[in-house]
Structure formats: C-alpha cells, structure tokens
Tab-separated table of C-alpha atoms and ligand atoms in Angstrom:
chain	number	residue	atom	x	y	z
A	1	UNK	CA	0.000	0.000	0.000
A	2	UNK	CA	3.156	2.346	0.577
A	3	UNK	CA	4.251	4.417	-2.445
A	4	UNK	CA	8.020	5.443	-2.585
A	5	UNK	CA	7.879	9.694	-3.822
A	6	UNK	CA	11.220	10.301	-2.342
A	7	UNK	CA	14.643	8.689	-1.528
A	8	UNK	CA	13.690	7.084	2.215
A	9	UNK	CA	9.995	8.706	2.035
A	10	UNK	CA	7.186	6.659	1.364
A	11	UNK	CA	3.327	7.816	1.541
A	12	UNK	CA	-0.136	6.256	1.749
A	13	UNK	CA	-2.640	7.434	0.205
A	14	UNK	CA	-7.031	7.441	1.788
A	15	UNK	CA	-9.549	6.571	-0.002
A	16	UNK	CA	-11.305	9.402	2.375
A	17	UNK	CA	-10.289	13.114	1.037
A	18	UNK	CA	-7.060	11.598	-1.012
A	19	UNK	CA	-5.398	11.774	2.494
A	20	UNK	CA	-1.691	11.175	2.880
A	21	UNK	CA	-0.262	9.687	5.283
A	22	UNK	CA	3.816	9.845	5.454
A	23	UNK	CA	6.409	7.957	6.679
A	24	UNK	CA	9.850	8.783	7.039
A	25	UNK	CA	12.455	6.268	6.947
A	26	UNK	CA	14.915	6.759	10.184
A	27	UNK	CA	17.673	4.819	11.297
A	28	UNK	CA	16.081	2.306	13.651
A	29	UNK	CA	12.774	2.578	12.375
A	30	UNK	CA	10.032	4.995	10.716
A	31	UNK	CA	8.425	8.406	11.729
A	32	UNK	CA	4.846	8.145	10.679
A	33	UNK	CA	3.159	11.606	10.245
A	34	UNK	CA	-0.773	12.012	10.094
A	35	UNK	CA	-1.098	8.294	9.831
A	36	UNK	CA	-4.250	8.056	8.189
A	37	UNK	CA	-8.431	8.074	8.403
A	38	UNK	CA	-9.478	4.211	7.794
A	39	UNK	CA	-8.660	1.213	10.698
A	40	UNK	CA	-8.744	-1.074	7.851
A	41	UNK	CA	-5.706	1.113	5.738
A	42	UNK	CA	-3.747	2.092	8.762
A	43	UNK	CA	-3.671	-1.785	9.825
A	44	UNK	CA	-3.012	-2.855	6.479
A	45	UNK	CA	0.108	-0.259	6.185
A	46	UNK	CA	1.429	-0.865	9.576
A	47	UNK	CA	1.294	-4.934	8.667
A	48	UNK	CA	3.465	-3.800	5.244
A	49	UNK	CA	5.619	-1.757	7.785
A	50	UNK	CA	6.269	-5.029	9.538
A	51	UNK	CA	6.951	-6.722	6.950
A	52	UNK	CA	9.820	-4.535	5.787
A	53	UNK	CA	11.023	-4.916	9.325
A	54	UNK	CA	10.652	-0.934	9.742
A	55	UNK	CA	9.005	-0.397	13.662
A	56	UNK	CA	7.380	2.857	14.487
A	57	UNK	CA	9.883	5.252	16.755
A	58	UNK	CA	7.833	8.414	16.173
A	59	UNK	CA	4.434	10.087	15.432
A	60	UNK	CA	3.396	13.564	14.357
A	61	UNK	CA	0.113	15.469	13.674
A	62	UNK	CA	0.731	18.091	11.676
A	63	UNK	CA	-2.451	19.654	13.352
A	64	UNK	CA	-4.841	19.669	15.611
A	65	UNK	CA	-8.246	18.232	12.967
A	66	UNK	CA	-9.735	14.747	13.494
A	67	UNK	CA	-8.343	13.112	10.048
A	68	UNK	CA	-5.038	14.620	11.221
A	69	UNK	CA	-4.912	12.577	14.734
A	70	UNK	CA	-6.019	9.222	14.680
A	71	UNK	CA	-3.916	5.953	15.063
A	72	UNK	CA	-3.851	2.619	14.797
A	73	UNK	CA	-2.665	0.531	17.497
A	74	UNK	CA	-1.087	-1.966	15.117
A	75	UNK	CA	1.527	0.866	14.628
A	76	UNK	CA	2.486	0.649	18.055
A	77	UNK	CA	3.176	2.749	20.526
A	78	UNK	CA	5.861	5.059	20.343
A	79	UNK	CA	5.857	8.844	21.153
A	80	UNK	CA	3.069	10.668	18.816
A	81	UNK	CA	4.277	14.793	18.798
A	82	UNK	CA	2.862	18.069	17.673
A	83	UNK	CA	3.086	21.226	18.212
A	84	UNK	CA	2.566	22.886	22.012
A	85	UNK	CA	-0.498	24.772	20.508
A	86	UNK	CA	-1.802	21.888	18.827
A	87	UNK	CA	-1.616	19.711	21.738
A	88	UNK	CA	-2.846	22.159	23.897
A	89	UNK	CA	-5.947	22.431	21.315
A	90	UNK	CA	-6.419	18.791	20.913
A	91	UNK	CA	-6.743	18.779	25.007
A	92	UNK	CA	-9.175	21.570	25.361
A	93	UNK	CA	-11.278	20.189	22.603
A	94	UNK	CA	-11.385	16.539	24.324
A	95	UNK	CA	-11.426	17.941	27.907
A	96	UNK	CA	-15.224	16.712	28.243
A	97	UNK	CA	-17.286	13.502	27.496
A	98	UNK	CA	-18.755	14.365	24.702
A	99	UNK	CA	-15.884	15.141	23.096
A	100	UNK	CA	-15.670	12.065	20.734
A	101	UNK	CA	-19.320	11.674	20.135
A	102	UNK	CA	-19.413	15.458	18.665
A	103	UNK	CA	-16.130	14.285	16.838
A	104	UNK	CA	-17.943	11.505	15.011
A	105	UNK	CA	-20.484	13.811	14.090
A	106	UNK	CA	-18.022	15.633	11.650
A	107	UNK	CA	-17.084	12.871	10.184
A	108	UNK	CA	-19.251	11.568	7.198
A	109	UNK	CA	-21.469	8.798	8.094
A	110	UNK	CA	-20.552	6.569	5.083
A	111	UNK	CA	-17.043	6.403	7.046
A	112	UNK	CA	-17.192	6.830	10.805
A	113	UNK	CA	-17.964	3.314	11.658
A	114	UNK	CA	-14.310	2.347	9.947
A	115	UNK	CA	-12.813	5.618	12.094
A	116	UNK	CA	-11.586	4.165	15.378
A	117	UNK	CA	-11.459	7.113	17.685
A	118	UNK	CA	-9.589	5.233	20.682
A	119	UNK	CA	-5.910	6.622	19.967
A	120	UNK	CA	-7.404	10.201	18.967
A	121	UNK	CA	-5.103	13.009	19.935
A	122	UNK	CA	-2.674	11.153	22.333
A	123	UNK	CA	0.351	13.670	21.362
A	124	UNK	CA	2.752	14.830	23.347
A	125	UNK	CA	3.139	18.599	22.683
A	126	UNK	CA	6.958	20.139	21.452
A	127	UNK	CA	7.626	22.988	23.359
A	128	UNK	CA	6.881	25.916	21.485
A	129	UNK	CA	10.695	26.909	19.896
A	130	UNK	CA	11.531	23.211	19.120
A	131	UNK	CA	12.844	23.284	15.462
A	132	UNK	CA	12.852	19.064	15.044
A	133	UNK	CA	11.482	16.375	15.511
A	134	UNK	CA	12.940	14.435	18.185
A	135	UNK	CA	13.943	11.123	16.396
A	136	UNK	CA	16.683	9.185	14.933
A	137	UNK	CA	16.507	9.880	11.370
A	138	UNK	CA	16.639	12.974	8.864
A	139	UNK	CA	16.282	16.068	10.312
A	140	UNK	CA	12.757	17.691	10.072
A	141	UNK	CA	11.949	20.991	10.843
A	142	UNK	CA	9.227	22.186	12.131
A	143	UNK	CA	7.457	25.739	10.033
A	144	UNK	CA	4.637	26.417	12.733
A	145	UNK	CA	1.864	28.878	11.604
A	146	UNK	CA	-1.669	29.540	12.263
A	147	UNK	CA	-3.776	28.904	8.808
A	148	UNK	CA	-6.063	26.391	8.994
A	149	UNK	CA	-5.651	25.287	12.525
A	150	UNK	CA	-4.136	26.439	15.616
A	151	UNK	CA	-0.658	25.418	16.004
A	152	UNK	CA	-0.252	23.526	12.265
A	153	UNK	CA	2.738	22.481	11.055
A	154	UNK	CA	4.932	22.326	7.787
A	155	UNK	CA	7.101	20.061	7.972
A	156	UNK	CA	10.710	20.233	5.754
A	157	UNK	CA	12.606	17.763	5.348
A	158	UNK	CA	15.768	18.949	3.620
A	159	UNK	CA	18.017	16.597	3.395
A	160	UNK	CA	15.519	14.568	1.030
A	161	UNK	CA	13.929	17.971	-0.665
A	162	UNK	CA	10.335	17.004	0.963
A	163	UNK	CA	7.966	19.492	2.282
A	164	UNK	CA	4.950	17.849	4.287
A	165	UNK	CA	2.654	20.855	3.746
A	166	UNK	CA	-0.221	19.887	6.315
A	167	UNK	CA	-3.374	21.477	5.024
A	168	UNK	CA	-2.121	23.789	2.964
A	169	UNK	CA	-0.830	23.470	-0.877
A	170	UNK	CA	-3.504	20.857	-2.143
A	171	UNK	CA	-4.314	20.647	-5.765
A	172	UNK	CA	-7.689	19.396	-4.924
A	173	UNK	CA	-8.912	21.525	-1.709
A	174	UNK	CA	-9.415	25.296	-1.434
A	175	UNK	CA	-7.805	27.080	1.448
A	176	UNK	CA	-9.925	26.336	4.348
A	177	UNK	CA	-9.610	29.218	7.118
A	178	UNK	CA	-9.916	28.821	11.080
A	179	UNK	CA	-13.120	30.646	11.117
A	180	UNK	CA	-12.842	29.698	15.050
A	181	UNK	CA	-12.026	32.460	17.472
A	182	UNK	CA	-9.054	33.914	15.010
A	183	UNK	CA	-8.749	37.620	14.654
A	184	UNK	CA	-7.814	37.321	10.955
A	185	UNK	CA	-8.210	33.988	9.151
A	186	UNK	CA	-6.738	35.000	5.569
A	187	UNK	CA	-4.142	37.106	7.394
A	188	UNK	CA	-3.089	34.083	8.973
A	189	UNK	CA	-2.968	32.190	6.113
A	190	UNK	CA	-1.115	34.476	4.235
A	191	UNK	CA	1.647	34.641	6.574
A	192	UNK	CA	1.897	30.943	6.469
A	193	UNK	CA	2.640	30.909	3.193
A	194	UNK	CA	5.099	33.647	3.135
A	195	UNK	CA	7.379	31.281	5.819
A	196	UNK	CA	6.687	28.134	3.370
A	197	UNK	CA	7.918	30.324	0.887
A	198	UNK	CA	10.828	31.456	2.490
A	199	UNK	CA	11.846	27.432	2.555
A	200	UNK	CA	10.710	26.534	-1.094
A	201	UNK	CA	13.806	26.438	-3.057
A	202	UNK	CA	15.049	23.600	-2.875
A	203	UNK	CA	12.171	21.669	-1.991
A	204	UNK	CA	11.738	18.568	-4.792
A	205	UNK	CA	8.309	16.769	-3.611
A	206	UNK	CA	5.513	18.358	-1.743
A	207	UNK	CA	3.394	16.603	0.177
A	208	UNK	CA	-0.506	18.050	1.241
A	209	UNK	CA	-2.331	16.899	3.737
A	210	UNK	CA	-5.344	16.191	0.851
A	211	UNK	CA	-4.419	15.983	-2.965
A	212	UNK	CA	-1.557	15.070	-5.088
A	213	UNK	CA	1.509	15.103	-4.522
A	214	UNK	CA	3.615	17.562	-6.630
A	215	UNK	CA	6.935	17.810	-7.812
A	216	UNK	CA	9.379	20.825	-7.764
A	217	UNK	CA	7.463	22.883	-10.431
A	218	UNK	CA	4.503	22.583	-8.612
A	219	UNK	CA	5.397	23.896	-5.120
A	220	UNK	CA	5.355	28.178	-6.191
A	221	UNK	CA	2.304	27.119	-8.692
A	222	UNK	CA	0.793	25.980	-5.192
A	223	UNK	CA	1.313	28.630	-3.204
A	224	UNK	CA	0.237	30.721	-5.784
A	225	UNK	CA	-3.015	29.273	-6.464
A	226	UNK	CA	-3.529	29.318	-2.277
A	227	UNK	CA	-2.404	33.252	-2.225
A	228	UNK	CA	-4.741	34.269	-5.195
A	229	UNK	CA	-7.520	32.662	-4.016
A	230	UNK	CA	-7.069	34.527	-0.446
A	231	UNK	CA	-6.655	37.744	-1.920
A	232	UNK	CA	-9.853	37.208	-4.177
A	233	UNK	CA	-11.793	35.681	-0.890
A	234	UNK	CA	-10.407	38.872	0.994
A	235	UNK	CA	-11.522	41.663	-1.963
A	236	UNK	CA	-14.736	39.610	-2.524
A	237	UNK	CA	-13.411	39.374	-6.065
A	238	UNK	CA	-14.862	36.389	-8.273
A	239	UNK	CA	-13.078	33.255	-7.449
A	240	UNK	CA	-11.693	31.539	-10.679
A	241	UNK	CA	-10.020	28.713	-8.864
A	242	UNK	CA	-10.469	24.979	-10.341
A	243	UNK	CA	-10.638	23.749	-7.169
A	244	UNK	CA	-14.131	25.105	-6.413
A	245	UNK	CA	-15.011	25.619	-10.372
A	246	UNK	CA	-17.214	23.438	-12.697
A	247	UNK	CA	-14.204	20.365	-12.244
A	248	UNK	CA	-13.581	20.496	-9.402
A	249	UNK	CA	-13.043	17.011	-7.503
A	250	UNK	CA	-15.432	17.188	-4.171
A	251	UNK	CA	-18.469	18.825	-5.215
A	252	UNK	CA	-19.035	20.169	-1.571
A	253	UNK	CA	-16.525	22.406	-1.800
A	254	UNK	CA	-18.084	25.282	-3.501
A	255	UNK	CA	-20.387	25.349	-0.707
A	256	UNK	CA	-17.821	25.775	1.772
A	257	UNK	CA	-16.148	28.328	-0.040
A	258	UNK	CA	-19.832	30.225	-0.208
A	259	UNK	CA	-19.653	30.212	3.925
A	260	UNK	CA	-15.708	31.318	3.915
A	261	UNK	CA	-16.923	34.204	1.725
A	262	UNK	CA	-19.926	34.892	4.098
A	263	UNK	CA	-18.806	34.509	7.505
A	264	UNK	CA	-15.868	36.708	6.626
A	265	UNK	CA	-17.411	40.046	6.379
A	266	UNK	CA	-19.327	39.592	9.084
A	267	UNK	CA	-16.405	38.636	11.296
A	268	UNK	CA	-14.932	42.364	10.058
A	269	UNK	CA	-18.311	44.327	10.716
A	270	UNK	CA	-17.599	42.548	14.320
A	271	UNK	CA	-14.418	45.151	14.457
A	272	UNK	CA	-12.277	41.990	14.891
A	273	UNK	CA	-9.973	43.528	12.583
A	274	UNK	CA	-9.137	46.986	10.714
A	275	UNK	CA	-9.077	46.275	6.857
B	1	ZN	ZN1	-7.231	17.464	6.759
C-alpha cells in the first residue's frame, strides 16, 4: 500500500479526502506523520511496515483536525508529537465527554464506523521553539503557523527535498480558514505561506495533507493558487479557482467556499480587525 515519492519517504494514500499519510524512513525505524483516516488502511500499512522490518519510533500530527490525529494501534506505541499549541488544542477540545461523540459527528457517516477514535489526539506537545522532531533519522523541521488550525505544522525535510505541507498546498482543496475564534483567518494564512515560501527552493516533492503530490514545479504554482484565491476571498473578487469551479473534484466544496466568503465580512463588521 506504501508508495516510494522520495529517496527514504514513502506515503499512503485514503480513499477518504485523497489523504496522505507519510512515513519517514529513520535509522532504527520509521516516523509516521498524520497516519491516516481508515482502521482497515492504517492496519493494512502498519502490517506492510512489519513486513519490511521498519518499527514505528515516532508520530506527528501536523495539526490539531480529526483526520489529522487518529492511530492505529497496530503501529504501536511510540511517542506521537505536535506542536505545544496543537496539543494544547487537541486537550481543550477533548477535555469533556462528549468530546468524541461530537467528533464523530463531523465525520461523514458513510465512514465513521471504519474511524476508530480510541488513539485520537494522544500527542505529546513540542515545546513551542523546538525546530525538530525528536527522532533518529533525517532532520525535520518544524514551520509552525496559524492557517487552517491552531498550532499547524509544515514540515521540511531537507536533506531529502520534501515538504509535508499539512493542510495547505492541495491541488484538490481550497484554502480552508480557522473561522474559530481567530482575529484574521486570511491574514493568517497568508503569513503561512510567506514562511513556506521562504523554505521553497530547494524543496523537490511536496506533500498536502489532501491531494496530489507535486513535484518541484509545482510547489510556487501551489502557493500561488492558495495566495490568489485569499486575496480574491479577501476583496470579494470572483473566485476563478479549479478547485471550487465546474471540475472540481469534491463537489461540496463550492459550498464551503460560499460560507468562507460569508462569515468573513461579518467577522470584520464585528471590528475583529481593521481592513
Ligand atoms: Zn485534513
């Protein structure tokens, strides 16, 4: 089920929302970042991580959003990280008993019975100016920013030219803004992608959290097509992104980008923020 896209790098792919999980070959095992949605595929790629004799040392969640924290307890146990905000988030949002019922509810029903919610969110948060990973295996920094989620992180992985890119940088999914409690969503986002910017050159693959994965031509075309379709949400211009147009690959996403495009104004009429 693992694909190879880079020299000691392999990825597996959902079936839910093309998600990818990662895994980064160390030197006495793997780092596994956001391991994946399905029971059924993180089993079956934890079984093919056996099989090549590769344990699991290390976890990551590149941020704090259900798909983005699960686990599978066929991949063992070893430490599962993220950022201090993101862990602090994940605690705050499962601080009650409720928490995983109202988590199930956002996931779609055709899925949520193959979700197992048991290992949700058991990361250990990085103190806030960690730059690595703490494992035994290529270096990877650590690019924390605010779009999309409190406490999300890029993850760059120089030595091999890879660039985990979280939720941001999909060919298939629109920006989608913290609407929750942030002073300035696109603002947010924008600045994100001025730091992965400042790391790009040099970066060969890039990984999204959703999508495709692209190769070095596609990583400015990406942040690109992310920056012009803030600036265009932000000026209520008209959106001509193919991500939400007439091809685009979820058809639910228009309708998401309708709400980012309504619940921004009001958020500014609110005073939140001048501009
Ligand atoms: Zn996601």
């Amino acid at each position: 089920m693992l694909r190879q896209v880079a020299e000691g790098l392999l990825i597996h792919e959902s079936e839910f929302c093309q998600s990818n999980a990662v895994v980064v070959q160390g030197r006495a095992g793997v780092l596994v970042i956001d391991a994946g949605v399905r029971g059924d595929e993180m089993a079956c790629f934890a079984n093919d991580l056996s099989d090549l004799g590769q344990p699991v040392v290390a976890g990551f969640s590149t941020h704090p959003h259900w798909d983005h924290l699960l686990w599978h307890a066929s991949l063992g146990a070893a430490p599962r990280y993220g950022t201090e905000r993101c862990a602090a988030t994940v605690r705050d949002r499962l601080s009650d008993t409720r928490a995983k019922a109202r988590i199930a509810e956002l996931i779609p029903p055709d899925i949520v019975e193959h979700v197992p919610l048991d290992l949700l969110g058991l990361i250990t948060g990085l103190p806030a100016e960690t730059e690595q990973i703490p494992w035994d295996g290529p270096q990877v920094r650590i690019i924390e920013h605010q779009a999309h989620a409190p406490g999300h992180a890029a993850l760059l992985i120089e030595e091999l030219g890879v660039l985990v890119a979280g939720d941001t940088l999909s060919d298939v999914l629109i920006p989608l803004l913290d609407l929750n409690d942030t002073a300035d969503p696109i603002e947010d986002y924008l600045a994100a992608l001025r730091l992965i910017e400042g790391v790009a050159d040099g970066v060969d693959v890039v990984v999204p959290g959703h999508g495709s994965i692209g190769g070095a031509d596609q990583i400015h075309a990406r942040i690109e097509q992310d920056r012009a379709y803030l600036h265009a949400l932000r000026d209520a211009q008209v959106v001509s992104d193919p991500r939400v147009g007439p091809s685009a690959t979820y058809d639910w996403l228009p309708g998401v980008h309708e709400r980012q495009l309504q619940n921004l104004p009001r958020r500014r009429e609110r005073g939140g923020t001048p501009g």
